[in-house]
PDB file of C-alpha atoms and ligand atoms in Angstrom:
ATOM      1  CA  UNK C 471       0.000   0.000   0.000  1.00 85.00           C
ATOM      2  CA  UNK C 472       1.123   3.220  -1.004  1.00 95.00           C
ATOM      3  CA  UNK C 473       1.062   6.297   1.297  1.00 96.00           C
ATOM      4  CA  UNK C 474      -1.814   9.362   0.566  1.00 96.00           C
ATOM      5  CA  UNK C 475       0.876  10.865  -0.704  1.00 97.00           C
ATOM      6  CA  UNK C 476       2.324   8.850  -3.226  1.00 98.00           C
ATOM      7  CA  UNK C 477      -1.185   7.479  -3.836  1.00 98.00           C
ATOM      8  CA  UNK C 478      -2.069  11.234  -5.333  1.00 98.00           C
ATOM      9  CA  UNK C 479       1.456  10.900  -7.010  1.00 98.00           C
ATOM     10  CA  UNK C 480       0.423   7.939  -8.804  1.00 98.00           C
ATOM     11  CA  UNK C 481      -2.103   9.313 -10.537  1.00 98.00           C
ATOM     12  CA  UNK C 482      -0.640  11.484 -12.165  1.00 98.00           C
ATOM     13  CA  UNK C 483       1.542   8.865 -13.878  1.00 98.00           C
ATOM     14  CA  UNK C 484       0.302   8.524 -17.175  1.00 98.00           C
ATOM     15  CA  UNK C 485      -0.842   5.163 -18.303  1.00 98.00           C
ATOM     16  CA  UNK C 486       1.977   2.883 -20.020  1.00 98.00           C
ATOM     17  CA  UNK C 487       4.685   5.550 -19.090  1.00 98.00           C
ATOM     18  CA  UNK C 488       8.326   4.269 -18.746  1.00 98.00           C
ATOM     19  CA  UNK C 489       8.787   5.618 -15.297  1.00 98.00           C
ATOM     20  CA  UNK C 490      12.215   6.637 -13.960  1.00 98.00           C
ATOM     21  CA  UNK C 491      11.752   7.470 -10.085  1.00 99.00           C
ATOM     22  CA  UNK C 492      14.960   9.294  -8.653  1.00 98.00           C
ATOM     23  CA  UNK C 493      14.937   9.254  -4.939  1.00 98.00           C
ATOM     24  CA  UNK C 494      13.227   5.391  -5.170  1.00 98.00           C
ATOM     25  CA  UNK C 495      14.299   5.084  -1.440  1.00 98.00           C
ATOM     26  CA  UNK C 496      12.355   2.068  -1.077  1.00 98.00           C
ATOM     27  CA  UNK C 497      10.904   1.481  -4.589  1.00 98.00           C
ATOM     28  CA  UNK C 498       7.371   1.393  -3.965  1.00 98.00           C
ATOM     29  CA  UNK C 499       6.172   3.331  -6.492  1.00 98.00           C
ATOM     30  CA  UNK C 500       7.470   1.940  -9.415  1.00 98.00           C
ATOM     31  CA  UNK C 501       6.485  -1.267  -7.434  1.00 98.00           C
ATOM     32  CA  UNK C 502       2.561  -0.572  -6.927  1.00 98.00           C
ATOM     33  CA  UNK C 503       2.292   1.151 -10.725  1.00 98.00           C
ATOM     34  CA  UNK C 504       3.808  -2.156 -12.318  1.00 98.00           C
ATOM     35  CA  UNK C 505       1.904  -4.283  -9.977  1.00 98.00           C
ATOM     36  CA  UNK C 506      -1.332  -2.369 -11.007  1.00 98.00           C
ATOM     37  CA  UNK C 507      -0.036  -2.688 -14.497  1.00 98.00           C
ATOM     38  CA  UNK C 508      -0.469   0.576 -14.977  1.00 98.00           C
ATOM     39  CA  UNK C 509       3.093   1.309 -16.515  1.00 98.00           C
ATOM     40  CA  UNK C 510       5.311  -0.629 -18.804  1.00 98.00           C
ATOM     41  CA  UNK C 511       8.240  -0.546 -17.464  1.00 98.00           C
ATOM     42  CA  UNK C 512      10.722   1.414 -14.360  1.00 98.00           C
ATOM     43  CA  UNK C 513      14.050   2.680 -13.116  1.00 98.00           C
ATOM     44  CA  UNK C 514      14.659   2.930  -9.412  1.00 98.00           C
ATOM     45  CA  UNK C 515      17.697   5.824  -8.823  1.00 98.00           C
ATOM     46  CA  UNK C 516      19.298   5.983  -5.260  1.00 98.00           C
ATOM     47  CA  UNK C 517      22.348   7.595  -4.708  1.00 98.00           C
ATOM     48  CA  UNK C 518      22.509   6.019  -1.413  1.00 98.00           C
ATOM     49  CA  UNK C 519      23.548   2.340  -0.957  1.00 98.00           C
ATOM     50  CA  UNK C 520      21.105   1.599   2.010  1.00 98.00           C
ATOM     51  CA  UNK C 521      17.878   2.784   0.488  1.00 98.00           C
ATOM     52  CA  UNK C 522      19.330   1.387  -3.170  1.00 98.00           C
ATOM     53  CA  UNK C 523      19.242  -2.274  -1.338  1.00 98.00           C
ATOM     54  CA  UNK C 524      15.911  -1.536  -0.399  1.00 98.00           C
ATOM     55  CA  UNK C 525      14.782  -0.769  -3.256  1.00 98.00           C
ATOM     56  CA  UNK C 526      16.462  -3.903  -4.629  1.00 98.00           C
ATOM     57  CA  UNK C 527      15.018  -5.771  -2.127  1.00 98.00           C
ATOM     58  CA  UNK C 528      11.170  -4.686  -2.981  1.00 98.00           C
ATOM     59  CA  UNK C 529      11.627  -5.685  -6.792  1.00 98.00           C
ATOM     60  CA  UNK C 530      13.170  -8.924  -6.232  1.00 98.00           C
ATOM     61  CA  UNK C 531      10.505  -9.782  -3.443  1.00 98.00           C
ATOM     62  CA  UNK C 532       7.958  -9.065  -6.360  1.00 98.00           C
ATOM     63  CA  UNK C 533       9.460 -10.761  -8.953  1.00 98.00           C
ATOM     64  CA  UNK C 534       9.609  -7.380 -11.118  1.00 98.00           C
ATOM     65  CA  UNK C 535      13.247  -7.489 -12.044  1.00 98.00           C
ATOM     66  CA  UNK C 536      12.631  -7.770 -15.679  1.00 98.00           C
ATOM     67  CA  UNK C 537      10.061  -4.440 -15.032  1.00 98.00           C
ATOM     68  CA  UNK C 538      12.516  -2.663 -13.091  1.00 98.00           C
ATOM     69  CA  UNK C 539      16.157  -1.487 -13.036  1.00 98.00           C
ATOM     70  CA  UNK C 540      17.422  -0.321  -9.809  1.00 98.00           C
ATOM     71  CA  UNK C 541      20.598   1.714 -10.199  1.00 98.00           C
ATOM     72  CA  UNK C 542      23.064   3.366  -7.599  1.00 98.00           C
ATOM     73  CA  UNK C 543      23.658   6.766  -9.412  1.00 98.00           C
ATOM     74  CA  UNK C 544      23.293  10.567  -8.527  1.00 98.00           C
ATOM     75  CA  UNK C 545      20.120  12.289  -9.909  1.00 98.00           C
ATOM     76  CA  UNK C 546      19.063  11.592 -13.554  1.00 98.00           C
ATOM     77  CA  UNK C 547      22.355  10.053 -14.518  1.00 98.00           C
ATOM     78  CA  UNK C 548      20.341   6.833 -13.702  1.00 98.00           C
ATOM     79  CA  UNK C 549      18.842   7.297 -16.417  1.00 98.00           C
ATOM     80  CA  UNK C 550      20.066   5.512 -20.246  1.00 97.00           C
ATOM     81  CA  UNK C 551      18.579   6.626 -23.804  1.00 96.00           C
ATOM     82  CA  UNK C 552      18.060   3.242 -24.194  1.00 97.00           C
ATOM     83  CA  UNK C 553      15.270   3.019 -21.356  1.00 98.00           C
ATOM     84  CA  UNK C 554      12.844   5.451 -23.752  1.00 98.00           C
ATOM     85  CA  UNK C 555      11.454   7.108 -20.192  1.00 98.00           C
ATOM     86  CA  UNK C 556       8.579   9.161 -20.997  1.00 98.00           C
ATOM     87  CA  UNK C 557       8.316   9.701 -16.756  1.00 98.00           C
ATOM     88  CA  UNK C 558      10.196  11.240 -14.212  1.00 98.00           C
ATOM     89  CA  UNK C 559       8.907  10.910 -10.579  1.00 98.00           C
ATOM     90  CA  UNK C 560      11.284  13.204  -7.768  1.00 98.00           C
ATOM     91  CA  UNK C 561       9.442  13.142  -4.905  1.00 98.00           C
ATOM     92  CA  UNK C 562       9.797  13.388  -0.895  1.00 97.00           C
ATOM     93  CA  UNK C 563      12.804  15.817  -1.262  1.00 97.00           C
ATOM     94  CA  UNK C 564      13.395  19.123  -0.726  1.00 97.00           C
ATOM     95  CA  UNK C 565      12.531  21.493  -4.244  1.00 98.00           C
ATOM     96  CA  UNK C 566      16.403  22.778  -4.204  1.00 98.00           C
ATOM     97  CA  UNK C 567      17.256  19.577  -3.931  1.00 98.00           C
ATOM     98  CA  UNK C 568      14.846  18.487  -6.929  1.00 98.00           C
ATOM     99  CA  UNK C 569      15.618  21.763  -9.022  1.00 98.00           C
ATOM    100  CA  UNK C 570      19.524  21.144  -8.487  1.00 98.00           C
ATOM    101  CA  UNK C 571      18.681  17.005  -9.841  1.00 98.00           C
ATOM    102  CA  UNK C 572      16.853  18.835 -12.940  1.00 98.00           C
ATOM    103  CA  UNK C 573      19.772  21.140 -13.580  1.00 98.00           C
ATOM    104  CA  UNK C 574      22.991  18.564 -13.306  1.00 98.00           C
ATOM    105  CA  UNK C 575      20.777  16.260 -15.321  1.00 98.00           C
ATOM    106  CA  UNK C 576      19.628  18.360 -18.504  1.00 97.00           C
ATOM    107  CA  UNK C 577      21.781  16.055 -20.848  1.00 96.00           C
ATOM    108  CA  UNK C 578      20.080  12.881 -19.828  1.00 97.00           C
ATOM    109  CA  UNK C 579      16.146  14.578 -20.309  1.00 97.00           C
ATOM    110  CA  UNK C 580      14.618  14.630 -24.108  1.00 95.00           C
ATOM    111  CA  UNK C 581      12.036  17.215 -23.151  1.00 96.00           C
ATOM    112  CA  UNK C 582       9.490  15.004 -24.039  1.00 96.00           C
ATOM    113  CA  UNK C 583       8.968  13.447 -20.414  1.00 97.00           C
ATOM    114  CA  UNK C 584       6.131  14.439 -17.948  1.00 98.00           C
ATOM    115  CA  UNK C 585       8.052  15.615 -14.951  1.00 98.00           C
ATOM    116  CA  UNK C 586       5.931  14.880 -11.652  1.00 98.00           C
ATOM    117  CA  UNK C 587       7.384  16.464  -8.633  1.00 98.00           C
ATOM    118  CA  UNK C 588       6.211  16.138  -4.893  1.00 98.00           C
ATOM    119  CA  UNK C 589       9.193  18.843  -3.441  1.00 97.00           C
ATOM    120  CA  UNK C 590       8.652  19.025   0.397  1.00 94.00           C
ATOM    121  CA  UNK C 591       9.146  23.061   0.308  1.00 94.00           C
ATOM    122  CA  UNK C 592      11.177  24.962  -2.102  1.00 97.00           C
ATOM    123  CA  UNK C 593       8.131  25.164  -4.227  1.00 98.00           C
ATOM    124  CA  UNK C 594       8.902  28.707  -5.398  1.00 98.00           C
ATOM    125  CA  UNK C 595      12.540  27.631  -6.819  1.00 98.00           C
ATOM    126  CA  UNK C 596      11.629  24.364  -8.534  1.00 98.00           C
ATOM    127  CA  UNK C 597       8.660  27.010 -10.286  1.00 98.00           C
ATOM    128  CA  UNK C 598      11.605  29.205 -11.518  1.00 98.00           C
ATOM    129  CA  UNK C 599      13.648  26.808 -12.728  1.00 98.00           C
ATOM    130  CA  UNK C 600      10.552  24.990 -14.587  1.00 98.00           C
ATOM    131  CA  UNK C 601       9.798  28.330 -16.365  1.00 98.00           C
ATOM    132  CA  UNK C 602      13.524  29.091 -17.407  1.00 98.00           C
ATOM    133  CA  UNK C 603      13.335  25.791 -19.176  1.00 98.00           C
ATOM    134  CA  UNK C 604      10.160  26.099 -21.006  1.00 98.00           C
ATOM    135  CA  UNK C 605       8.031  23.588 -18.640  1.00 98.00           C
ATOM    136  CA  UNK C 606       4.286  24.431 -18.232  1.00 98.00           C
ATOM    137  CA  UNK C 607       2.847  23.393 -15.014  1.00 98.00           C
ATOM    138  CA  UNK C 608      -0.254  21.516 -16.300  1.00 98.00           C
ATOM    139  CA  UNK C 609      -1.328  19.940 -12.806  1.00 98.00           C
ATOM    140  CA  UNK C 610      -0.652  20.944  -9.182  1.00 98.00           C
ATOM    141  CA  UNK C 611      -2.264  20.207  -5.874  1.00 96.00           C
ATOM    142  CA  UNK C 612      -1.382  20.117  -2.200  1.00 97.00           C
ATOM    143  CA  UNK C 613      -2.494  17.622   0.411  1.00 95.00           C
ATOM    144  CA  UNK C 614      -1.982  17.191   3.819  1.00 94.00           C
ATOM    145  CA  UNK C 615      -0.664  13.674   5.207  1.00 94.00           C
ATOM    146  CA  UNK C 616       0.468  13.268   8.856  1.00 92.00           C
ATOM    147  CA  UNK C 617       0.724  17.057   9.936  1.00 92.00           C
ATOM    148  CA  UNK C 618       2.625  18.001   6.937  1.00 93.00           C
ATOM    149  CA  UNK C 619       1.185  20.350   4.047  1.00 94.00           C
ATOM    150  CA  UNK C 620       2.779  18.690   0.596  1.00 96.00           C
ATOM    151  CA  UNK C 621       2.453  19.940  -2.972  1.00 97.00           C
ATOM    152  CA  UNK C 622       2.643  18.262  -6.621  1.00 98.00           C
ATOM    153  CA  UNK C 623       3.917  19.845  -9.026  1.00 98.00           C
ATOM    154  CA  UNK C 624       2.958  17.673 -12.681  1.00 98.00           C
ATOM    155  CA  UNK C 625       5.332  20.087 -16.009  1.00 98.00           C
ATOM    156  CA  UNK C 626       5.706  19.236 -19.550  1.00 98.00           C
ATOM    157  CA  UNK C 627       8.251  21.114 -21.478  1.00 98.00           C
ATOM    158  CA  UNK C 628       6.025  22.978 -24.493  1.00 96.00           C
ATOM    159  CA  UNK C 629       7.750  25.724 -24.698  1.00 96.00           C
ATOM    160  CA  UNK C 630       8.306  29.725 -23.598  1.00 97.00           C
ATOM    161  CA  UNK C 631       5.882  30.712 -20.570  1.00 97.00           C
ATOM    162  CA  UNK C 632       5.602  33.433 -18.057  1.00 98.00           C
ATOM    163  CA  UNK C 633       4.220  33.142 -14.508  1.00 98.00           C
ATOM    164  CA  UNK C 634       4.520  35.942 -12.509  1.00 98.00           C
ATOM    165  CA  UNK C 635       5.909  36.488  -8.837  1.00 97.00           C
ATOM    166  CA  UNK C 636       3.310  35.861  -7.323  1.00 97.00           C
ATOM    167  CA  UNK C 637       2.202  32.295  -9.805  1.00 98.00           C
ATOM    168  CA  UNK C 638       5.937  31.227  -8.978  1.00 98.00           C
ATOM    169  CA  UNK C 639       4.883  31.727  -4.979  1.00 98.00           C
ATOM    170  CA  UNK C 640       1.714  30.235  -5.014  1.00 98.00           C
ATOM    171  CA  UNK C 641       1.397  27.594  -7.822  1.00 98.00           C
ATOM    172  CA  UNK C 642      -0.242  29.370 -11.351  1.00 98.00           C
ATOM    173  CA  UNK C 643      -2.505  26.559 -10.800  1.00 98.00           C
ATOM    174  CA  UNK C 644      -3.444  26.280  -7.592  1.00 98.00           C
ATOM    175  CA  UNK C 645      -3.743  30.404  -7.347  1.00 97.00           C
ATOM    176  CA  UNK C 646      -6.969  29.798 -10.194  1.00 97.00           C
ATOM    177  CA  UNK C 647      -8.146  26.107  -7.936  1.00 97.00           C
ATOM    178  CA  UNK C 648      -8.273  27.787  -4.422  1.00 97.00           C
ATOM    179  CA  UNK C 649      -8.750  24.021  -3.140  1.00 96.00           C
ATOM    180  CA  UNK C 650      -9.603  24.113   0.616  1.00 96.00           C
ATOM    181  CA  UNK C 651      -5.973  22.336   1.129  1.00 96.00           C
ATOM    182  CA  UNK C 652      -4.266  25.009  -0.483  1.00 97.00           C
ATOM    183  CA  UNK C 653      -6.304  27.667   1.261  1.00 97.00           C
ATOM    184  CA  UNK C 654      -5.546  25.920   4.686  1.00 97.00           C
ATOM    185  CA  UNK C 655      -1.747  25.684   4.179  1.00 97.00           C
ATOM    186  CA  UNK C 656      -1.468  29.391   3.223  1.00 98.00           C
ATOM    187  CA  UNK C 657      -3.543  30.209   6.436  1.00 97.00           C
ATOM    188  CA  UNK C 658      -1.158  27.959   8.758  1.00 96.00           C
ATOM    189  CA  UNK C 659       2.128  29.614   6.636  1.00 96.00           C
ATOM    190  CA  UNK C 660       0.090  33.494   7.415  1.00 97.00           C
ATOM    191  CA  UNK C 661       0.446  33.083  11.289  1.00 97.00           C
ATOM    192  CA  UNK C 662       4.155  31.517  11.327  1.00 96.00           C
ATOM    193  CA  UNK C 663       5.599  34.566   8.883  1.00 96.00           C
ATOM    194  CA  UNK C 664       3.479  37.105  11.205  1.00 94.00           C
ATOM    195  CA  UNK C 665       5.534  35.370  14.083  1.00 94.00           C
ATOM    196  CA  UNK C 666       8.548  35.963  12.207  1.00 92.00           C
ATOM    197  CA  UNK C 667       7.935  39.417  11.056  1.00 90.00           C
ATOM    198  CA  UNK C 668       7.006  40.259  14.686  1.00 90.00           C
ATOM    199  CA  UNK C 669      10.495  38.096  15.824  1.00 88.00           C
ATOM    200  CA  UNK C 670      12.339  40.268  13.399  1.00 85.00           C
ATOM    201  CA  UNK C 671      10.772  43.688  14.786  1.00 82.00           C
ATOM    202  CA  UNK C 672      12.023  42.422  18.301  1.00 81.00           C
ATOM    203  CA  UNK C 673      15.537  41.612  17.601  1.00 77.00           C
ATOM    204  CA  UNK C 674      15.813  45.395  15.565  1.00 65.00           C
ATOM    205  CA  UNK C 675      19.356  46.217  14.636  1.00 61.00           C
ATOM    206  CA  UNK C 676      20.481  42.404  14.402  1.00 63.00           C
ATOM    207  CA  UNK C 677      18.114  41.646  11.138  1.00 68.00           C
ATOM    208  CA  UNK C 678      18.970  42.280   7.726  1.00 79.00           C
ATOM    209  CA  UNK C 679      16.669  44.319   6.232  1.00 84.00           C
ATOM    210  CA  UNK C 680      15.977  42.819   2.886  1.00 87.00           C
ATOM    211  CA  UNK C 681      15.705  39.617   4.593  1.00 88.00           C
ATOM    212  CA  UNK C 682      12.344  41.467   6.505  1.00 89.00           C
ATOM    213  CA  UNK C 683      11.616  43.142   3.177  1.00 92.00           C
ATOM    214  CA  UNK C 684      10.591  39.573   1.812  1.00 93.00           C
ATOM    215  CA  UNK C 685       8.720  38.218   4.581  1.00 94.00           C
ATOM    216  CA  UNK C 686       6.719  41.420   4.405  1.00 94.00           C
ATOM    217  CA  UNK C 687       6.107  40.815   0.827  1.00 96.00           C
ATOM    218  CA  UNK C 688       5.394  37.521   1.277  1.00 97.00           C
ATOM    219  CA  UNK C 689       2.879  38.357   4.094  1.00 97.00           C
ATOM    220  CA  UNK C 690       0.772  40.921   1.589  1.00 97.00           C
ATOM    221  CA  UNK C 691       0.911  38.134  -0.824  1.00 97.00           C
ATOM    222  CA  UNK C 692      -0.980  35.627   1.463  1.00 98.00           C
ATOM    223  CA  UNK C 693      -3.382  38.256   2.825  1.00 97.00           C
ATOM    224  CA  UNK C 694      -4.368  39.110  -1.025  1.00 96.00           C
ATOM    225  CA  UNK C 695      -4.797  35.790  -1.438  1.00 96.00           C
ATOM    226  CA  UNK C 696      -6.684  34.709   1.447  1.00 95.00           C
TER     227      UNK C 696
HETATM  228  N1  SAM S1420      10.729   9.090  -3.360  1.00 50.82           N
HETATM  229  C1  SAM S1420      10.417   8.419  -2.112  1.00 50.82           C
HETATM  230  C2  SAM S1420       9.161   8.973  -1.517  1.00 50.82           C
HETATM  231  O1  SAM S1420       8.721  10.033  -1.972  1.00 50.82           O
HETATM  232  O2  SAM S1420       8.600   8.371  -0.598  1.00 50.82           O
HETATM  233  C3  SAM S1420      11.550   8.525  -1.131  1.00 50.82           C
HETATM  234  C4  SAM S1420      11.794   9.884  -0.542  1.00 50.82           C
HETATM  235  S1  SAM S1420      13.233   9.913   0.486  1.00 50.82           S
HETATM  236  C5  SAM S1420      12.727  11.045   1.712  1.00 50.82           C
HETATM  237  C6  SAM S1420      14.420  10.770  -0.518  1.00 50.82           C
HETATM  238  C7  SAM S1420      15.359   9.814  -1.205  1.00 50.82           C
HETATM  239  O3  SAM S1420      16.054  10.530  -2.205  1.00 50.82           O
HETATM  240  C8  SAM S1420      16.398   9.222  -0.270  1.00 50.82           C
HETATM  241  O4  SAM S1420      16.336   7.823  -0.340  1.00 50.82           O
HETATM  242  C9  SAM S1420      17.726   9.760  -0.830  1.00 50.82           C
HETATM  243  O5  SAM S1420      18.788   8.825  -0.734  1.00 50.82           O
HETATM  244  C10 SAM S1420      17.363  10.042  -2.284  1.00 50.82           C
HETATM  245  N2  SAM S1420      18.181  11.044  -2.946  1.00 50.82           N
HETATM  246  C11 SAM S1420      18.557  12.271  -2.486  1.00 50.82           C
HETATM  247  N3  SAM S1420      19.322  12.903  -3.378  1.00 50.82           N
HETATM  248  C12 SAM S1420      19.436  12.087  -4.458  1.00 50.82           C
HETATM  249  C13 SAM S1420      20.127  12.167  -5.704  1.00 50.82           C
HETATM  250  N4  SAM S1420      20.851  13.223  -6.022  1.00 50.82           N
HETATM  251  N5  SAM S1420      20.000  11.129  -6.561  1.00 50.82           N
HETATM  252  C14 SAM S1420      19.278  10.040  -6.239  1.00 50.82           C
HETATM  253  N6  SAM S1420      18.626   9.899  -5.069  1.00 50.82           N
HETATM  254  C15 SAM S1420      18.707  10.904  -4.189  1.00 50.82           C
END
């Protein structure tokens, strides 16, 4: 069984996709998709050895191994020509972290793969570096799962677009859904930057001022919003 999480993941895998998931940890989702026979075929990256045997360990145990690759390697360099991905799944990592994968790995993407991204914060970044390189957003949601607010983030490359500031902040699409998730998050994230701007204002001299300059921004943002 697949967490709430990766569950709302999942579906955004597109049916018959050659799925490379980078970060496998464990391998379950490449694991439940092939079991459901919902893709054709996987790659499990882990740069780490421990979670790499893991994920190992969950394709053998379902006799997937002629499904599934498992591969020590750093970001998208586990990923061949050969294995025709048309999916890339980075999820349960931070959006630098994810953005930074993206970047060090343009060589190995064709542009014609559906990138579907669960960052755990960062969003804003991973949204900038999506737009520099011609990715659309096409599907984006947030859900909470065990205290934690977590977004998806589903681009296809189709060329030039703009978002603005604020569409980077927020999530273009999410800004137009106004989901009660979304709305929730933004009102838990309102009271913890007030706390900060309000920290800041204590400590005076010792803050840097552009640094209270953005939470301020930020803070009109969410009231607009809200
Ligand atoms: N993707 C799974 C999920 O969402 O449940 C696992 C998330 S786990 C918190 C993050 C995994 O990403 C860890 O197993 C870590 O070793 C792996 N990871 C971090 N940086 C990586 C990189 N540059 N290349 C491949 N894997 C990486």
């Amino acid at each position: 069984r697949l967490s709430m999480r990766l569950e709302r993941v999942a579906t955004h895998v597109p049916a018959g996709a050659r799925l490379a998931d980078i970060g496998s940890d464990h391998g379950y989702l490449p694991v439940a998709l092939l079991n459901r026979g919902v893709i054709a075929a996987a790659v499990a990256g882990e740069v780490a050895l421990t979670p790499f045997c893991a994920a190992e360990r969950t394709v053998r145990e379902n006799d997937l191994e002629d499904q599934v690759s498992v591969r020590l390697a750093d970001g998208l360099a586990a990923i061949e020509a050969e294995d025709a991905i048309t999916a890339i799944s980075l999820c349960g990592m931070g959006g630098e972290t994810i953005r930074d994968i993206l970047e060090a790995g343009q060589a190995r993407l064709s542009g014609q793969e559906r990138l579907i991204l669960q960052p755990n914060g960062g969003e804003q970044p991973l949204r900038v570096w999506l737009m520099k390189h011609d990715y659309r957003i096409v599907s984006e949601e947030v859900l909470r799962e065990n205290r934690f607010d977590y977004e998806i983030i589903v681009a296809e490359r189709t060329g030039p677009v703009e978002y603005t500031a604020e569409e980077l902040y927020f999530g273009p699409l999410q800004m137009q859904a106004r989901s009660p998730a979304f709305l929730l998050k933004w009102q838990r994230l309102l009271g913890k930057k007030h706390k900060t701007l309000h920290n800041f204002e204590r400590a005076q001299q010792a803050v840097n001022e552009e640094k209270r300059q953005d939470v301020a921004q930020q803070v009109r943002w969410i009231t607009a919003l809200l």
